[in-house]
Coordinates of C-alpha atoms and ligand atoms in Angstrom, one line a residue:
M1 CA 100.4 83.3 160.8
S2 CA 98.2 86.4 161.0
R3 CA 94.5 85.7 160.7
E4 CA 94.0 88.5 158.3
Q5 CA 96.5 87.0 155.8
P6 CA 96.4 83.3 156.8
T7 CA 98.9 80.8 155.6
I8 CA 97.2 78.1 153.6
G9 CA 98.9 74.9 152.5
V10 CA 98.2 73.2 149.3
L11 CA 99.0 69.5 149.4
A12 CA 101.6 69.3 146.6
L13 CA 102.2 65.6 146.1
Q14 CA 100.2 65.4 142.8
G15 CA 97.4 67.2 141.0
D16 CA 96.5 70.8 140.1
V17 CA 98.5 72.4 142.9
R18 CA 99.5 75.6 141.0
E19 CA 96.0 76.6 140.2
H20 CA 95.0 76.4 143.9
V21 CA 98.1 78.4 144.9
A22 CA 97.1 81.1 142.5
A23 CA 93.5 81.2 143.6
L24 CA 94.4 81.4 147.3
N25 CA 96.9 84.2 146.7
D26 CA 94.2 86.1 144.8
C27 CA 92.0 85.8 147.9
G28 CA 94.5 87.4 150.3
A29 CA 96.0 84.3 151.7
T30 CA 99.6 83.2 151.6
A31 CA 99.6 79.9 149.8
V32 CA 102.5 77.4 150.4
A33 CA 103.1 74.0 149.1
V34 CA 103.0 71.1 151.6
R35 CA 105.1 68.1 150.8
R36 CA 106.3 67.0 154.2
P37 CA 105.2 67.0 157.8
S38 CA 107.3 70.0 158.9
E39 CA 105.5 72.1 156.2
L40 CA 102.1 71.0 157.6
H41 CA 102.9 72.4 161.0
A42 CA 103.1 76.0 159.6
V43 CA 99.7 76.2 158.0
D44 CA 96.3 77.7 159.2
G45 CA 94.4 75.6 156.7
I46 CA 94.9 73.1 153.9
V47 CA 93.7 72.6 150.4
I48 CA 93.7 69.1 148.8
P49 CA 93.6 69.6 145.1
G50 CA 92.1 67.5 142.2
G51 CA 94.2 64.8 140.7
E52 CA 94.0 61.1 141.4
S53 CA 92.9 60.1 144.9
T54 CA 94.4 56.7 145.1
T55 CA 97.8 58.0 143.9
M56 CA 97.6 60.8 146.4
S57 CA 96.7 58.3 149.1
R58 CA 99.8 56.3 148.3
L59 CA 102.1 59.3 148.3
L60 CA 100.6 60.6 151.6
E61 CA 101.7 57.4 153.2
L62 CA 105.1 57.4 151.4
V63 CA 106.1 60.9 152.6
G64 CA 104.9 60.3 156.1
L65 CA 102.0 62.9 155.9
L66 CA 99.0 60.6 156.3
D67 CA 98.9 60.3 160.1
P68 CA 100.1 64.0 160.8
L69 CA 97.4 65.3 158.4
R70 CA 94.7 63.1 159.8
A71 CA 95.7 64.3 163.3
R72 CA 95.6 68.0 162.4
L73 CA 92.2 67.5 160.7
A74 CA 90.9 65.8 163.8
Q75 CA 92.0 68.8 165.8
G76 CA 89.9 71.1 163.5
L77 CA 92.4 72.3 160.9
P78 CA 90.2 74.0 158.2
A79 CA 90.3 72.1 154.9
Y80 CA 89.0 72.4 151.4
G81 CA 89.1 69.4 149.0
S82 CA 88.2 69.6 145.3
C83 CA 87.4 66.4 143.4
A84 CA 90.2 64.0 144.4
G85 CA 90.5 66.2 147.5
M86 CA 86.9 65.7 148.3
I87 CA 87.4 61.9 148.1
L88 CA 90.4 62.1 150.4
L89 CA 88.5 64.2 153.0
A90 CA 85.5 61.9 153.1
S91 CA 84.6 59.4 155.8
D92 CA 83.5 56.7 153.4
V93 CA 84.5 56.1 149.7
L94 CA 82.7 53.9 147.2
D95 CA 84.4 52.4 144.1
T96 CA 87.9 53.0 145.2
R97 CA 90.8 50.7 145.7
P98 CA 90.6 48.5 148.8
D99 CA 94.0 49.8 150.0
A100 CA 93.2 53.5 149.4
H101 CA 93.3 55.7 152.6
H102 CA 91.0 58.6 153.4
L103 CA 91.1 61.2 156.1
D104 CA 87.7 61.1 157.8
A105 CA 87.4 64.9 158.0
I106 CA 83.8 65.3 156.8
D107 CA 80.9 62.9 157.4
I108 CA 80.0 62.0 153.8
T109 CA 80.0 59.0 151.6
V110 CA 81.4 59.8 148.1
R111 CA 81.3 57.6 145.0
R112 CA 84.5 57.9 143.0
N113 CA 84.2 58.5 139.2
A114 CA 80.4 58.6 139.8
F115 CA 79.2 60.3 136.6
G116 CA 80.0 57.4 134.4
R117 CA 81.8 56.9 131.1
Q118 CA 79.5 58.9 128.9
V119 CA 79.8 62.1 131.0
Q120 CA 83.3 61.8 132.5
S121 CA 83.9 65.5 132.0
F122 CA 81.3 68.2 131.7
E123 CA 80.5 71.8 132.7
T124 CA 77.4 73.3 134.2
D125 CA 76.2 76.3 136.1
L126 CA 75.5 75.8 139.8
D127 CA 73.7 77.8 142.4
V128 CA 75.9 77.5 145.5
R129 CA 74.3 78.2 148.8
T130 CA 75.8 80.9 150.9
I131 CA 77.6 82.3 147.9
N132 CA 76.2 85.5 146.4
G133 CA 76.0 86.6 142.8
P134 CA 75.4 84.7 139.6
P135 CA 75.5 80.9 139.3
M136 CA 79.0 79.4 139.4
R137 CA 80.5 77.7 136.3
A138 CA 81.5 74.3 137.5
V139 CA 84.0 72.0 135.7
F140 CA 83.7 68.3 136.4
I141 CA 86.5 65.9 135.5
R142 CA 86.0 62.2 136.3
A143 CA 84.3 63.6 139.4
P144 CA 82.9 62.0 142.5
W145 CA 79.4 62.8 143.8
V146 CA 78.2 62.6 147.4
E147 CA 75.8 59.8 148.1
R148 CA 75.2 60.3 151.9
V149 CA 75.6 63.4 154.0
G150 CA 75.9 63.1 157.8
A151 CA 73.6 65.0 160.2
G152 CA 76.1 67.9 160.6
V153 CA 76.8 68.4 156.9
E154 CA 75.3 71.2 154.9
V155 CA 74.6 70.6 151.2
L156 CA 75.8 73.7 149.3
A157 CA 75.1 72.6 145.7
T158 CA 73.4 69.9 143.6
V159 CA 73.5 69.3 139.8
P160 CA 70.5 71.2 138.4
D161 CA 69.5 69.0 135.4
G162 CA 70.5 66.2 133.1
P163 CA 71.1 62.6 134.0
A164 CA 72.7 63.4 137.3
A165 CA 70.1 66.0 138.4
G166 CA 69.9 66.3 142.1
R167 CA 73.3 64.8 142.9
V168 CA 75.1 66.5 145.7
V169 CA 78.4 68.1 144.5
A170 CA 79.4 70.7 147.2
V171 CA 79.2 70.3 151.0
R172 CA 80.4 71.9 154.2
Q173 CA 80.7 70.6 157.8
G174 CA 82.1 73.2 160.1
A175 CA 85.6 74.1 158.9
V176 CA 85.7 71.5 156.2
L177 CA 84.5 72.3 152.6
A178 CA 84.5 69.9 149.7
S179 CA 83.4 70.2 146.0
S180 CA 83.2 67.6 143.2
F181 CA 84.2 70.3 140.7
H182 CA 87.2 72.5 140.1
P183 CA 86.7 76.2 140.8
E184 CA 90.5 76.7 140.6
M185 CA 90.2 76.3 136.8
T186 CA 87.6 78.9 136.0
G187 CA 88.9 82.1 137.5
D188 CA 85.8 82.4 139.7
R189 CA 87.3 82.9 143.1
R190 CA 84.1 82.8 145.2
L191 CA 84.6 79.3 146.6
H192 CA 88.2 80.0 147.5
E193 CA 87.1 83.3 149.1
L194 CA 84.6 81.3 151.2
F195 CA 87.4 78.9 152.3
V196 CA 89.8 81.7 153.1
S197 CA 87.1 83.3 155.3
M198 CA 86.6 80.0 157.0
V199 CA 90.3 79.9 157.8
R200 CA 90.3 83.5 159.0
V201 CA 87.5 82.5 161.5
G202 CA 89.8 79.6 162.4
S203 CA 88.9 76.6 164.5
G204 CA 91.8 76.2 166.9
G205 CA 93.3 73.7 164.4
Ligands
LIG301 N1 88.8 60.4 139.5 C1 89.8 61.0 140.3 C2 90.0 60.2 141.6 O1 89.5 59.2 141.7 C3 89.4 62.4 140.7 C4 89.4 63.3 139.4 C5 89.9 64.7 139.7 O2 90.4 65.1 140.8 N2 89.7 65.5 138.7 O3 90.8 60.6 142.4

């Protein structure tokens, strides 16, 4: 578990696991799939991919990962969630199933499937704070947005224009990063690089 080449788990119960594994490996981490509690013990950070948050919630419970993951996050395990992963990391979720669990790792309220039927999927260019270089192409697929950010949460990106202008779509609180969009799908590795650098700094998690 060298800090220079950290081991980063990708929660592999459902969703676009392979793309995150490739992105993390490109950024100098060793990416491993996490499907059971023993695999969670071995990681320096965790990525929760896009997919379907209520299905992932059910599977987390089924395989016995819900409580161990919550416990490691509470101890400071660095985490990055994209789309469904953002929903799972949030402290409050609107428009979800009443029996869906979330992990309380970042103090935000997210609204699931927030962009509505007309714009379920779209792409735009985002300026992401703390990330250098040109705007980042962002792919949104039945994405959530953030409706409330807690005092300790930094807003990294908002939608620049259109009907959802100003909506918060990327946030960070300490060692936890979350985005409504899917950087693993574009080949732009800058958000994964940011996360790998957060894991290198570590948090005692
Ligand atoms: N709408 C999905 C959910 O509620 C998230 C979509 C995605 O991850 N691309 O979990």
